[in-house]
mmCIF file of C-alpha atoms in Angstrom:
data_model
loop_
_atom_site.group_PDB
_atom_site.id
_atom_site.type_symbol
_atom_site.label_atom_id
_atom_site.label_comp_id
_atom_site.label_asym_id
_atom_site.label_seq_id
_atom_site.Cartn_x
_atom_site.Cartn_y
_atom_site.Cartn_z
ATOM 1 C CA UNK K 128 -76.240 39.725 -182.480
ATOM 2 C CA UNK K 129 -73.415 42.169 -182.770
ATOM 3 C CA UNK K 130 -74.795 44.878 -185.399
ATOM 4 C CA UNK K 131 -77.673 47.194 -184.632
ATOM 5 C CA UNK K 132 -81.135 46.172 -185.560
ATOM 6 C CA UNK K 133 -81.990 48.255 -188.573
ATOM 7 C CA UNK K 134 -85.180 48.553 -190.646
ATOM 8 C CA UNK K 135 -83.578 46.873 -193.836
ATOM 9 C CA UNK K 136 -82.476 44.065 -191.494
ATOM 10 C CA UNK K 137 -85.380 44.002 -189.007
ATOM 11 C CA UNK K 138 -86.155 40.238 -188.038
ATOM 12 C CA UNK K 139 -89.545 40.691 -187.809
ATOM 13 C CA UNK K 140 -90.945 43.062 -190.694
ATOM 14 C CA UNK K 141 -94.610 42.536 -189.636
ATOM 15 C CA UNK K 142 -93.997 43.522 -186.026
ATOM 16 C CA UNK K 143 -92.385 46.746 -187.456
ATOM 17 C CA UNK K 144 -95.614 47.538 -189.506
ATOM 18 C CA UNK K 145 -97.952 46.693 -186.527
ATOM 19 C CA UNK K 146 -95.650 49.180 -184.273
ATOM 20 C CA UNK K 147 -96.241 51.853 -187.032
ATOM 21 C CA UNK K 148 -100.085 51.251 -187.147
ATOM 22 C CA UNK K 149 -100.227 51.735 -183.134
ATOM 23 C CA UNK K 150 -98.314 54.576 -183.530
ATOM 24 C CA UNK K 151 -100.530 56.141 -186.360
ATOM 25 C CA UNK K 152 -103.553 55.161 -184.396
ATOM 26 C CA UNK K 153 -101.955 57.093 -181.230
ATOM 27 C CA UNK K 154 -101.037 60.005 -183.544
ATOM 28 C CA UNK K 155 -104.475 60.365 -185.313
ATOM 29 C CA UNK K 156 -105.862 61.134 -182.175
ATOM 30 C CA UNK K 157 -104.084 64.561 -182.193
ATOM 31 C CA UNK K 158 -105.675 65.403 -185.391
ATOM 32 C CA UNK K 159 -109.348 64.514 -184.730
ATOM 33 C CA UNK K 160 -111.454 67.557 -183.189
ATOM 34 C CA UNK K 161 -112.500 67.320 -179.916
ATOM 35 C CA UNK K 162 -115.991 66.080 -179.442
ATOM 36 C CA UNK K 163 -119.113 68.886 -178.863
ATOM 37 C CA UNK K 164 -119.709 70.171 -175.439
ATOM 38 C CA UNK K 165 -122.756 67.654 -175.368
ATOM 39 C CA UNK K 166 -121.072 64.602 -176.443
ATOM 40 C CA UNK K 167 -117.823 64.934 -174.300
ATOM 41 C CA UNK K 168 -117.490 62.508 -171.674
ATOM 42 C CA UNK K 169 -118.137 63.085 -167.972
ATOM 43 C CA UNK K 170 -114.321 62.509 -167.261
ATOM 44 C CA UNK K 171 -111.714 65.201 -168.469
ATOM 45 C CA UNK K 172 -108.744 64.566 -170.519
ATOM 46 C CA UNK K 173 -106.392 62.270 -168.907
ATOM 47 C CA UNK K 174 -103.625 64.471 -168.460
ATOM 48 C CA UNK K 175 -102.222 67.048 -166.355
ATOM 49 C CA UNK K 176 -103.004 69.912 -168.822
ATOM 50 C CA UNK K 177 -106.373 68.168 -169.272
ATOM 51 C CA UNK K 178 -106.939 68.836 -165.372
ATOM 52 C CA UNK K 179 -105.098 72.059 -164.934
ATOM 53 C CA UNK K 180 -105.687 73.631 -168.516
ATOM 54 C CA UNK K 181 -104.647 77.085 -166.835
ATOM 55 C CA UNK K 182 -100.928 76.026 -166.431
ATOM 56 C CA UNK K 183 -98.855 78.493 -168.330
ATOM 57 C CA UNK K 184 -96.780 75.053 -169.581
ATOM 58 C CA UNK K 185 -99.688 73.820 -171.156
ATOM 59 C CA UNK K 186 -99.379 75.685 -174.257
ATOM 60 C CA UNK K 187 -95.822 74.052 -174.589
ATOM 61 C CA UNK K 188 -96.484 70.302 -173.617
ATOM 62 C CA UNK K 189 -98.692 69.223 -176.337
ATOM 63 C CA UNK K 190 -96.251 70.343 -179.127
ATOM 64 C CA UNK K 191 -93.732 68.450 -176.889
ATOM 65 C CA UNK K 192 -95.937 65.348 -176.542
ATOM 66 C CA UNK K 193 -96.035 65.382 -180.544
ATOM 67 C CA UNK K 194 -92.251 65.626 -180.836
ATOM 68 C CA UNK K 195 -91.788 62.939 -178.193
ATOM 69 C CA UNK K 196 -94.275 60.532 -180.164
ATOM 70 C CA UNK K 197 -92.110 61.268 -183.402
ATOM 71 C CA UNK K 198 -88.891 60.709 -181.530
ATOM 72 C CA UNK K 199 -90.181 57.307 -179.997
ATOM 73 C CA UNK K 200 -91.347 56.121 -183.429
ATOM 74 C CA UNK K 201 -88.213 57.199 -185.130
ATOM 75 C CA UNK K 202 -86.111 54.974 -182.424
ATOM 76 C CA UNK K 203 -87.702 51.899 -183.764
ATOM 77 C CA UNK K 204 -85.999 52.377 -186.784
ATOM 78 C CA UNK K 205 -82.890 51.233 -185.274
ATOM 79 C CA UNK K 206 -82.329 49.260 -182.140
ATOM 80 C CA UNK K 207 -79.104 48.643 -180.394
ATOM 81 C CA UNK K 208 -77.953 44.923 -180.173
ATOM 82 C CA UNK K 209 -73.983 45.436 -179.278
ATOM 83 C CA UNK K 210 -73.701 46.979 -176.135
ATOM 84 C CA UNK K 211 -75.954 46.503 -172.759
ATOM 85 C CA UNK K 212 -75.205 49.847 -171.825
ATOM 86 C CA UNK K 213 -76.618 51.377 -175.003
ATOM 87 C CA UNK K 214 -79.557 49.242 -174.657
ATOM 88 C CA UNK K 215 -80.350 50.361 -171.206
ATOM 89 C CA UNK K 216 -79.913 53.801 -172.254
ATOM 90 C CA UNK K 217 -82.360 53.345 -175.256
ATOM 91 C CA UNK K 218 -85.129 51.695 -172.923
ATOM 92 C CA UNK K 219 -84.747 54.749 -170.484
ATOM 93 C CA UNK K 220 -85.129 57.291 -173.189
ATOM 94 C CA UNK K 221 -88.209 55.278 -174.416
ATOM 95 C CA UNK K 222 -89.728 55.434 -170.857
ATOM 96 C CA UNK K 223 -89.109 59.088 -170.444
ATOM 97 C CA UNK K 224 -90.983 59.694 -174.077
ATOM 98 C CA UNK K 225 -93.736 57.392 -173.094
ATOM 99 C CA UNK K 226 -94.407 59.369 -169.629
ATOM 100 C CA UNK K 227 -93.937 62.686 -171.216
ATOM 101 C CA UNK K 228 -96.844 61.594 -174.206
ATOM 102 C CA UNK K 229 -99.144 59.866 -171.563
ATOM 103 C CA UNK K 230 -98.809 62.784 -168.747
ATOM 104 C CA UNK K 231 -98.771 65.842 -171.014
ATOM 105 C CA UNK K 232 -100.357 64.935 -174.257
ATOM 106 C CA UNK K 233 -103.918 65.518 -173.564
ATOM 107 C CA UNK K 234 -105.751 63.247 -176.034
ATOM 108 C CA UNK K 235 -102.411 61.299 -176.423
ATOM 109 C CA UNK K 236 -103.192 60.136 -172.975
ATOM 110 C CA UNK K 237 -106.253 58.332 -174.231
ATOM 111 C CA UNK K 238 -104.266 55.714 -176.041
ATOM 112 C CA UNK K 239 -100.771 55.893 -174.359
ATOM 113 C CA UNK K 240 -100.772 52.454 -173.165
ATOM 114 C CA UNK K 241 -100.173 51.099 -176.950
ATOM 115 C CA UNK K 242 -96.339 52.718 -176.230
ATOM 116 C CA UNK K 243 -95.954 50.450 -173.347
ATOM 117 C CA UNK K 244 -96.754 47.486 -175.633
ATOM 118 C CA UNK K 245 -94.377 48.569 -178.280
ATOM 119 C CA UNK K 246 -91.784 49.005 -175.628
ATOM 120 C CA UNK K 247 -92.105 45.394 -174.437
ATOM 121 C CA UNK K 248 -92.088 44.400 -177.948
ATOM 122 C CA UNK K 249 -88.632 46.528 -178.526
ATOM 123 C CA UNK K 250 -87.220 44.933 -175.529
ATOM 124 C CA UNK K 251 -87.968 41.463 -176.511
ATOM 125 C CA UNK K 252 -85.632 42.069 -179.496
ATOM 126 C CA UNK K 253 -82.669 43.721 -177.617
ATOM 127 C CA UNK K 254 -82.999 41.856 -174.228
ATOM 128 C CA UNK K 255 -82.393 38.284 -172.884
ATOM 129 C CA UNK K 256 -85.541 36.974 -171.010
ATOM 130 C CA UNK K 257 -84.551 38.408 -167.683
ATOM 131 C CA UNK K 258 -84.278 41.669 -169.482
ATOM 132 C CA UNK K 259 -87.548 41.104 -171.078
ATOM 133 C CA UNK K 260 -89.176 40.298 -167.813
ATOM 134 C CA UNK K 261 -88.069 43.707 -166.075
ATOM 135 C CA UNK K 262 -89.119 45.847 -168.762
ATOM 136 C CA UNK K 263 -92.540 44.322 -168.739
ATOM 137 C CA UNK K 264 -92.781 44.618 -164.804
ATOM 138 C CA UNK K 265 -91.726 48.235 -165.158
ATOM 139 C CA UNK K 266 -94.073 49.083 -167.803
ATOM 140 C CA UNK K 267 -96.946 47.643 -165.846
ATOM 141 C CA UNK K 268 -95.683 49.413 -162.733
ATOM 142 C CA UNK K 269 -95.378 52.822 -164.692
ATOM 143 C CA UNK K 270 -98.813 52.312 -166.199
ATOM 144 C CA UNK K 271 -100.216 51.935 -162.434
ATOM 145 C CA UNK K 272 -98.220 54.977 -161.127
ATOM 146 C CA UNK K 273 -99.185 57.023 -163.894
ATOM 147 C CA UNK K 274 -102.898 55.947 -163.685
ATOM 148 C CA UNK K 275 -102.760 56.479 -159.971
ATOM 149 C CA UNK K 276 -101.254 60.287 -160.567
ATOM 150 C CA UNK K 277 -104.287 61.017 -162.909
ATOM 151 C CA UNK K 278 -106.873 59.456 -160.519
ATOM 152 C CA UNK K 279 -105.565 61.926 -157.722
ATOM 153 C CA UNK K 280 -105.694 64.781 -160.278
ATOM 154 C CA UNK K 281 -109.232 63.787 -161.160
ATOM 155 C CA UNK K 282 -110.513 63.761 -157.496
ATOM 156 C CA UNK K 283 -109.766 67.418 -157.242
ATOM 157 C CA UNK K 284 -112.889 68.294 -159.501
ATOM 158 C CA UNK K 285 -114.911 64.940 -159.634
ATOM 159 C CA UNK K 286 -117.893 64.128 -157.809
ATOM 160 C CA UNK K 287 -117.928 60.956 -155.463
ATOM 161 C CA UNK K 288 -120.117 58.798 -157.852
ATOM 162 C CA UNK K 289 -117.587 60.070 -160.764
ATOM 163 C CA UNK K 290 -114.670 58.997 -158.544
ATOM 164 C CA UNK K 291 -116.210 55.539 -158.062
ATOM 165 C CA UNK K 292 -116.732 55.097 -161.913
ATOM 166 C CA UNK K 293 -113.550 55.938 -162.589
ATOM 167 C CA UNK K 294 -111.777 54.022 -159.841
ATOM 168 C CA UNK K 295 -113.815 50.794 -161.484
ATOM 169 C CA UNK K 296 -112.449 51.909 -165.077
ATOM 170 C CA UNK K 297 -108.787 52.183 -163.622
ATOM 171 C CA UNK K 298 -109.392 48.348 -162.115
ATOM 172 C CA UNK K 299 -110.619 46.975 -165.400
ATOM 173 C CA UNK K 300 -107.925 49.042 -167.644
ATOM 174 C CA UNK K 301 -105.213 47.792 -165.454
ATOM 175 C CA UNK K 302 -106.271 44.153 -165.691
ATOM 176 C CA UNK K 303 -106.762 44.127 -169.110
ATOM 177 C CA UNK K 304 -103.535 46.209 -169.596
ATOM 178 C CA UNK K 305 -101.501 43.709 -167.650
ATOM 179 C CA UNK K 306 -102.726 40.616 -169.375
ATOM 180 C CA UNK K 307 -102.173 42.348 -172.739
ATOM 181 C CA UNK K 308 -98.438 42.553 -171.669
ATOM 182 C CA UNK K 309 -98.213 39.130 -170.944
ATOM 183 C CA UNK K 310 -99.864 38.156 -173.953
ATOM 184 C CA UNK K 311 -97.523 40.180 -175.763
ATOM 185 C CA UNK K 312 -94.419 39.036 -173.701
ATOM 186 C CA UNK K 313 -95.224 35.256 -174.334
ATOM 187 C CA UNK K 314 -95.950 35.498 -178.092
ATOM 188 C CA UNK K 315 -92.712 37.467 -178.645
ATOM 189 C CA UNK K 316 -90.685 34.711 -176.651
ATOM 190 C CA UNK K 317 -92.527 32.217 -178.657
ATOM 191 C CA UNK K 318 -91.648 33.735 -181.845
ATOM 192 C CA UNK K 319 -87.996 34.523 -180.832
ATOM 193 C CA UNK K 320 -87.476 30.793 -179.551
ATOM 194 C CA UNK K 321 -88.993 29.629 -183.080
ATOM 195 C CA UNK K 322 -86.773 32.151 -184.890
ATOM 196 C CA UNK K 323 -83.623 31.114 -182.861
ATOM 197 C CA UNK K 324 -84.387 27.218 -183.348
ATOM 198 C CA UNK K 325 -84.602 28.150 -187.472
ATOM 199 C CA UNK K 326 -81.250 29.749 -187.025
ATOM 200 C CA UNK K 327 -79.831 27.079 -185.315
ATOM 201 C CA UNK K 328 -81.099 24.726 -187.702
ATOM 202 C CA UNK K 329 -79.598 26.517 -190.398
ATOM 203 C CA UNK K 330 -76.348 26.762 -189.055
ATOM 204 C CA UNK K 331 -76.641 22.807 -188.341
ATOM 205 C CA UNK K 332 -77.310 22.255 -191.792
ATOM 206 C CA UNK K 333 -74.379 24.388 -192.797
ATOM 207 C CA UNK K 334 -71.938 22.437 -190.714
ATOM 208 C CA UNK K 335 -73.758 18.999 -192.000
ATOM 209 C CA UNK K 336 -73.022 20.453 -195.692
ATOM 210 C CA UNK K 337 -69.559 21.265 -194.636
ATOM 211 C CA UNK K 338 -69.072 17.882 -192.834
ATOM 212 C CA UNK K 339 -70.132 15.972 -195.883
ATOM 213 C CA UNK K 340 -67.843 18.009 -197.987
ATOM 214 C CA UNK K 341 -65.265 16.851 -195.673
ATOM 215 C CA UNK K 342 -66.310 13.260 -195.817
ATOM 216 C CA UNK K 343 -66.406 13.092 -199.542
ATOM 217 C CA UNK K 344 -62.894 14.819 -199.767
ATOM 218 C CA UNK K 345 -61.688 12.133 -197.185
ATOM 219 C CA UNK K 346 -63.189 9.238 -199.173
ATOM 220 C CA UNK K 347 -61.704 10.518 -202.254
ATOM 221 C CA UNK K 348 -58.220 10.645 -200.748
ATOM 222 C CA UNK K 349 -58.817 7.386 -198.954
ATOM 223 C CA UNK K 350 -59.623 5.864 -202.384
ATOM 224 C CA UNK K 351 -56.542 7.657 -204.151
ATOM 225 C CA UNK K 352 -54.258 6.002 -201.526
ATOM 226 C CA UNK K 353 -56.095 2.738 -201.855
ATOM 227 C CA UNK K 354 -55.566 2.668 -205.588
ATOM 228 C CA UNK K 355 -52.136 3.840 -205.052
ATOM 229 C CA UNK K 356 -51.230 1.427 -202.631
ATOM 230 C CA UNK K 357 -53.116 -1.258 -205.221
ATOM 231 C CA UNK K 358 -50.588 0.096 -208.054
ATOM 232 C CA UNK K 359 -47.244 0.240 -205.853
ATOM 233 C CA UNK K 360 -48.130 -3.272 -204.079
ATOM 234 C CA UNK K 361 -48.982 -5.411 -207.205
ATOM 235 C CA UNK K 362 -47.766 -3.792 -210.380
ATOM 236 C CA UNK K 363 -44.521 -2.540 -208.590
ATOM 237 C CA UNK K 364 -43.809 -6.398 -207.183
ATOM 238 C CA UNK K 365 -44.459 -7.463 -210.868
ATOM 239 C CA UNK K 366 -41.822 -5.216 -212.650
ATOM 240 C CA UNK K 367 -39.320 -5.305 -210.185
ATOM 241 C CA UNK K 368 -39.129 -9.099 -210.653
ATOM 242 C CA UNK K 369 -39.222 -8.306 -214.551
ATOM 243 C CA UNK K 370 -36.416 -6.008 -214.164
ATOM 244 C CA UNK K 371 -34.622 -8.690 -212.204
ATOM 245 C CA UNK K 372 -35.025 -11.143 -214.922
ATOM 246 C CA UNK K 373 -34.169 -9.131 -217.614
ATOM 247 C CA UNK K 374 -31.017 -8.019 -215.971
ATOM 248 C CA UNK K 375 -30.190 -11.798 -215.491
ATOM 249 C CA UNK K 376 -30.870 -12.582 -218.906
ATOM 250 C CA UNK K 377 -28.675 -9.716 -220.464
ATOM 251 C CA UNK K 378 -25.653 -10.909 -218.133
ATOM 252 C CA UNK K 379 -26.132 -14.778 -219.554
ATOM 253 C CA UNK K 380 -26.789 -13.731 -222.996
ATOM 254 C CA UNK K 381 -23.409 -14.303 -224.419
ATOM 255 C CA UNK K 382 -22.271 -17.160 -222.109
ATOM 256 C CA UNK K 383 -25.185 -19.074 -221.650
ATOM 257 C CA UNK K 384 -28.369 -18.156 -224.430
ATOM 258 C CA UNK K 385 -30.162 -21.058 -223.510
ATOM 259 C CA UNK K 386 -30.454 -20.212 -219.746
ATOM 260 C CA UNK K 387 -30.873 -16.556 -220.667
ATOM 261 C CA UNK K 388 -33.977 -17.511 -222.822
ATOM 262 C CA UNK K 389 -35.625 -19.521 -219.768
ATOM 263 C CA UNK K 390 -35.257 -15.949 -217.758
ATOM 264 C CA UNK K 391 -36.701 -14.254 -220.471
ATOM 265 C CA UNK K 392 -39.602 -16.226 -220.622
ATOM 266 C CA UNK K 393 -40.049 -15.787 -216.964
ATOM 267 C CA UNK K 394 -39.970 -12.057 -217.888
ATOM 268 C CA UNK K 395 -42.682 -12.410 -220.597
ATOM 269 C CA UNK K 396 -44.932 -14.077 -217.977
ATOM 270 C CA UNK K 397 -44.068 -11.302 -215.408
ATOM 271 C CA UNK K 398 -44.864 -8.660 -218.053
ATOM 272 C CA UNK K 399 -48.068 -10.439 -218.872
ATOM 273 C CA UNK K 400 -48.980 -10.466 -215.105
ATOM 274 C CA UNK K 401 -47.808 -6.615 -214.747
ATOM 275 C CA UNK K 402 -50.047 -5.894 -217.719
ATOM 276 C CA UNK K 403 -53.061 -7.553 -215.774
ATOM 277 C CA UNK K 404 -52.417 -5.707 -212.416
ATOM 278 C CA UNK K 405 -52.528 -2.564 -214.535
ATOM 279 C CA UNK K 406 -55.937 -3.536 -215.754
ATOM 280 C CA UNK K 407 -57.039 -4.248 -212.291
ATOM 281 C CA UNK K 408 -55.372 -0.948 -210.877
ATOM 282 C CA UNK K 409 -57.592 1.108 -213.642
ATOM 283 C CA UNK K 410 -61.008 -0.553 -212.307
ATOM 284 C CA UNK K 411 -59.755 0.596 -209.190
ATOM 285 C CA UNK K 412 -58.944 -2.869 -207.798
ATOM 286 C CA UNK K 413 -62.279 -3.915 -206.947
ATOM 287 C CA UNK K 414 -61.769 -7.539 -207.318
ATOM 288 C CA UNK K 415 -59.888 -10.018 -205.241
ATOM 289 C CA UNK K 416 -56.082 -10.236 -205.930
ATOM 290 C CA UNK K 417 -56.143 -13.796 -204.505
ATOM 291 C CA UNK K 418 -58.393 -14.673 -207.705
ATOM 292 C CA UNK K 419 -60.181 -17.500 -205.900
ATOM 293 C CA UNK K 420 -57.141 -18.634 -204.315
ATOM 294 C CA UNK K 421 -56.772 -19.648 -200.996
ATOM 295 C CA UNK K 422 -54.435 -17.399 -198.862
ATOM 296 C CA UNK K 423 -51.988 -20.087 -198.308
ATOM 297 C CA UNK K 424 -51.926 -20.966 -202.144
ATOM 298 C CA UNK K 425 -51.706 -17.276 -202.970
ATOM 299 C CA UNK K 426 -48.503 -16.641 -200.649
ATOM 300 C CA UNK K 427 -46.650 -20.051 -201.767
ATOM 301 C CA UNK K 428 -47.077 -18.529 -205.306
ATOM 302 C CA UNK K 429 -45.433 -15.350 -204.106
ATOM 303 C CA UNK K 430 -42.650 -17.220 -202.521
ATOM 304 C CA UNK K 431 -42.031 -19.309 -205.893
ATOM 305 C CA UNK K 432 -42.049 -16.195 -208.034
ATOM 306 C CA UNK K 433 -39.561 -14.818 -205.381
ATOM 307 C CA UNK K 434 -37.226 -17.809 -205.805
ATOM 308 C CA UNK K 435 -37.591 -17.802 -209.465
ATOM 309 C CA UNK K 436 -36.593 -14.086 -209.634
ATOM 310 C CA UNK K 437 -33.998 -14.071 -206.846
ATOM 311 C CA UNK K 438 -32.486 -17.666 -206.542
ATOM 312 C CA UNK K 439 -33.570 -17.493 -202.435
ATOM 313 C CA UNK K 440 -35.745 -20.187 -201.370
ATOM 314 C CA UNK K 441 -37.562 -18.626 -198.584
ATOM 315 C CA UNK K 442 -38.298 -20.857 -195.701
ATOM 316 C CA UNK K 443 -41.947 -20.288 -194.683
ATOM 317 C CA UNK K 444 -44.510 -21.642 -192.095
ATOM 318 C CA UNK K 445 -48.143 -21.248 -192.607
ATOM 319 C CA UNK K 446 -50.830 -22.549 -190.065
ATOM 320 C CA UNK K 447 -54.115 -20.888 -190.170
ATOM 321 C CA UNK K 448 -56.747 -22.374 -187.631
ATOM 322 C CA UNK K 449 -59.355 -19.904 -188.590
ATOM 323 C CA UNK K 450 -61.149 -19.268 -192.092
ATOM 324 C CA UNK K 451 -60.259 -15.363 -192.520
ATOM 325 C CA UNK K 452 -62.376 -12.413 -194.070
ATOM 326 C CA UNK K 453 -61.442 -11.271 -197.591
ATOM 327 C CA UNK K 454 -60.433 -8.194 -195.936
ATOM 328 C CA UNK K 455 -57.770 -9.715 -193.912
ATOM 329 C CA UNK K 456 -56.540 -12.055 -196.800
ATOM 330 C CA UNK K 457 -56.049 -9.118 -199.096
ATOM 331 C CA UNK K 458 -54.333 -7.207 -196.587
ATOM 332 C CA UNK K 459 -51.958 -10.105 -195.651
ATOM 333 C CA UNK K 460 -51.421 -10.995 -198.983
ATOM 334 C CA UNK K 461 -50.573 -7.453 -200.211
ATOM 335 C CA UNK K 462 -48.319 -6.906 -197.161
ATOM 336 C CA UNK K 463 -46.413 -10.227 -197.717
ATOM 337 C CA UNK K 464 -46.310 -9.230 -201.501
ATOM 338 C CA UNK K 465 -44.748 -5.810 -200.796
ATOM 339 C CA UNK K 466 -42.202 -7.118 -198.113
ATOM 340 C CA UNK K 467 -40.827 -9.752 -200.717
ATOM 341 C CA UNK K 468 -40.678 -6.730 -203.265
ATOM 342 C CA UNK K 469 -38.783 -4.491 -200.593
ATOM 343 C CA UNK K 470 -36.323 -7.738 -200.078
ATOM 344 C CA UNK K 471 -35.667 -7.890 -203.697
ATOM 345 C CA UNK K 472 -35.067 -4.377 -204.219
ATOM 346 C CA UNK K 473 -33.136 -3.377 -201.445
ATOM 347 C CA UNK K 474 -32.121 -6.072 -198.983
ATOM 348 C CA UNK K 475 -29.204 -8.504 -200.683
ATOM 349 C CA UNK K 476 -29.998 -11.117 -198.333
ATOM 350 C CA UNK K 477 -29.359 -14.879 -198.714
ATOM 351 C CA UNK K 478 -32.059 -16.237 -196.502
ATOM 352 C CA UNK K 479 -35.749 -15.222 -195.990
ATOM 353 C CA UNK K 480 -38.250 -16.597 -193.319
ATOM 354 C CA UNK K 481 -41.910 -16.170 -193.452
ATOM 355 C CA UNK K 482 -44.541 -17.443 -190.474
ATOM 356 C CA UNK K 483 -48.065 -16.872 -190.745
ATOM 357 C CA UNK K 484 -50.047 -18.512 -187.860
ATOM 358 C CA UNK K 485 -53.459 -17.827 -185.908
ATOM 359 C CA UNK K 486 -53.557 -18.427 -182.264
ATOM 360 C CA UNK K 487 -56.113 -17.358 -179.902
ATOM 361 C CA UNK K 488 -57.783 -14.798 -182.060
ATOM 362 C CA UNK K 489 -54.722 -13.354 -183.180
ATOM 363 C CA UNK K 490 -53.157 -13.266 -186.678
ATOM 364 C CA UNK K 491 -49.377 -12.894 -187.017
ATOM 365 C CA UNK K 492 -47.399 -12.623 -189.914
ATOM 366 C CA UNK K 493 -43.587 -12.402 -189.510
ATOM 367 C CA UNK K 494 -41.364 -11.691 -192.494
ATOM 368 C CA UNK K 495 -37.526 -11.413 -191.824
ATOM 369 C CA UNK K 496 -34.347 -11.699 -193.861
ATOM 370 C CA UNK K 497 -30.523 -11.528 -193.370
ATOM 371 C CA UNK K 498 -29.810 -8.582 -195.500
ATOM 372 C CA UNK K 499 -28.042 -5.544 -195.167
ATOM 373 C CA UNK K 500 -30.719 -3.969 -193.055
ATOM 374 C CA UNK K 501 -31.458 -0.128 -192.673
ATOM 375 C CA UNK K 502 -31.619 2.691 -190.189
ATOM 376 C CA UNK K 503 -35.300 3.097 -188.729
ATOM 377 C CA UNK K 504 -34.949 6.736 -188.292
ATOM 378 C CA UNK K 505 -34.179 7.669 -191.786
ATOM 379 C CA UNK K 506 -36.039 4.998 -194.186
ATOM 380 C CA UNK K 507 -39.493 4.460 -192.601
ATOM 381 C CA UNK K 508 -40.938 6.967 -194.901
ATOM 382 C CA UNK K 509 -41.147 4.862 -198.081
ATOM 383 C CA UNK K 510 -44.693 4.408 -199.568
ATOM 384 C CA UNK K 511 -44.501 0.637 -199.437
ATOM 385 C CA UNK K 512 -43.831 0.706 -195.482
ATOM 386 C CA UNK K 513 -46.575 3.024 -195.219
ATOM 387 C CA UNK K 514 -49.004 0.892 -197.408
ATOM 388 C CA UNK K 515 -48.246 -2.100 -195.099
ATOM 389 C CA UNK K 516 -48.742 0.064 -192.001
ATOM 390 C CA UNK K 517 -52.040 1.415 -193.364
ATOM 391 C CA UNK K 518 -53.361 -1.957 -194.120
ATOM 392 C CA UNK K 519 -52.501 -3.414 -190.611
ATOM 393 C CA UNK K 520 -54.189 -0.519 -188.924
ATOM 394 C CA UNK K 521 -57.122 -0.210 -190.736
ATOM 395 C CA UNK K 522 -57.598 -3.698 -189.351
ATOM 396 C CA UNK K 523 -57.263 -2.787 -186.007
ATOM 397 C CA UNK K 524 -53.667 -4.432 -185.906
ATOM 398 C CA UNK K 525 -50.366 -3.701 -185.143
ATOM 399 C CA UNK K 526 -47.580 -3.129 -187.494
ATOM 400 C CA UNK K 527 -43.726 -3.312 -186.176
ATOM 401 C CA UNK K 528 -40.482 -2.997 -187.923
ATOM 402 C CA UNK K 529 -37.153 -4.142 -186.305
ATOM 403 C CA UNK K 530 -34.063 -3.460 -188.258
ATOM 404 C CA UNK K 531 -30.469 -1.897 -188.270
ATOM 405 C CA UNK K 532 -27.465 -1.576 -190.744
ATOM 406 C CA UNK K 533 -26.200 -5.199 -191.257
ATOM 407 C CA UNK K 534 -28.847 -6.976 -189.084
ATOM 408 C CA UNK K 535 -31.417 -7.656 -191.543
ATOM 409 C CA UNK K 536 -35.093 -6.756 -191.211
ATOM 410 C CA UNK K 537 -37.958 -8.406 -189.279
ATOM 411 C CA UNK K 538 -41.607 -7.264 -189.759
ATOM 412 C CA UNK K 539 -43.931 -8.109 -187.657
ATOM 413 C CA UNK K 540 -47.881 -8.190 -188.115
ATOM 414 C CA UNK K 541 -50.687 -8.580 -185.407
ATOM 415 C CA UNK K 542 -54.091 -8.416 -186.384
ATOM 416 C CA UNK K 543 -56.862 -9.368 -183.690
ATOM 417 C CA UNK K 544 -59.386 -11.563 -184.961
ATOM 418 C CA UNK K 545 -62.249 -11.265 -182.340
ATOM 419 C CA UNK K 546 -62.988 -7.242 -183.417
ATOM 420 C CA UNK K 547 -63.507 -8.449 -186.922
ATOM 421 C CA UNK K 548 -65.800 -11.391 -186.116
#
């Protein structure tokens, strides 16, 4: 707690009301008329002025006791909770007010132990457990000292029989008072522990809500990235091939219309495929892009389309000893598709090699071309490369690119199969 505990923000209003009730009972003794002489107890008032009524200061001390009680009550409206020094000073002032009320308050002295109970209750709100134990022990000690002092004063005018009765009364009251303080301390510790647990639970729930929001935002972002990858990998490949077919048809339209028509027909097929890819992307690409094909057959179709679009017959070797999960099949298909798309767009290659093998629990894909290459320090931020890398890392694999200007490009993907079985 960093701010003082005020009446409007008191953690336990019911305790504050109980405190006011005890103070009201204590103050009520000041206005109750003294009993008639024949009904007065055999014991004098348990205060200094009750024993020595002729003292000159006794005319002032009762009013001082009333003021002390009022100040003690008002102090409960605002408890210190920020500075340890303020807490100690606050407690010392409370103890002094209790002593004034108990020693000089005449009829207030009858119920002054109530003030110690209130003191312990307040200490539980402002101190940690060591401080609470110290205040409780100090309260009981002061009660014993004050009671012993009154007993010494009482011995001046009491008979031996009355002294014996009073000694027995002191013993019983001390025992009851000590047990009351222990009960109050245990009750307050239990209440505060329960409140602390509820506060921790509320904080945990708030953090959990924040984590849920973060997870939802992260899931939304990942889903958007996934859809973007699907659009880029599928639609981008089809549109690139379509553009190449149309460019070739335009070049041959005048000189060789028959061959140009063949390229236009291929472009129409690619356009239909692109439309199909768009529909799949709009539906968040939940279906399998291989469309019930084997991975070998799907990659063979990609290589055939690549040859038809670029006039380059890829050299490929596919050797899969294990059946792969749909997640791996989709990732390998998309990575191969993106690699061929990049070669079509940028490589200006005359030779393309592809190798897909499984050995000793590991899947390896190599796509290599002899094109113009690129500088790894400047051209690794494209969405296509990020898409291939993300797909590989999502499966716990490794993604590597080796390229240099004029030296072609080699993409290597290694995916451990043992982690995914």
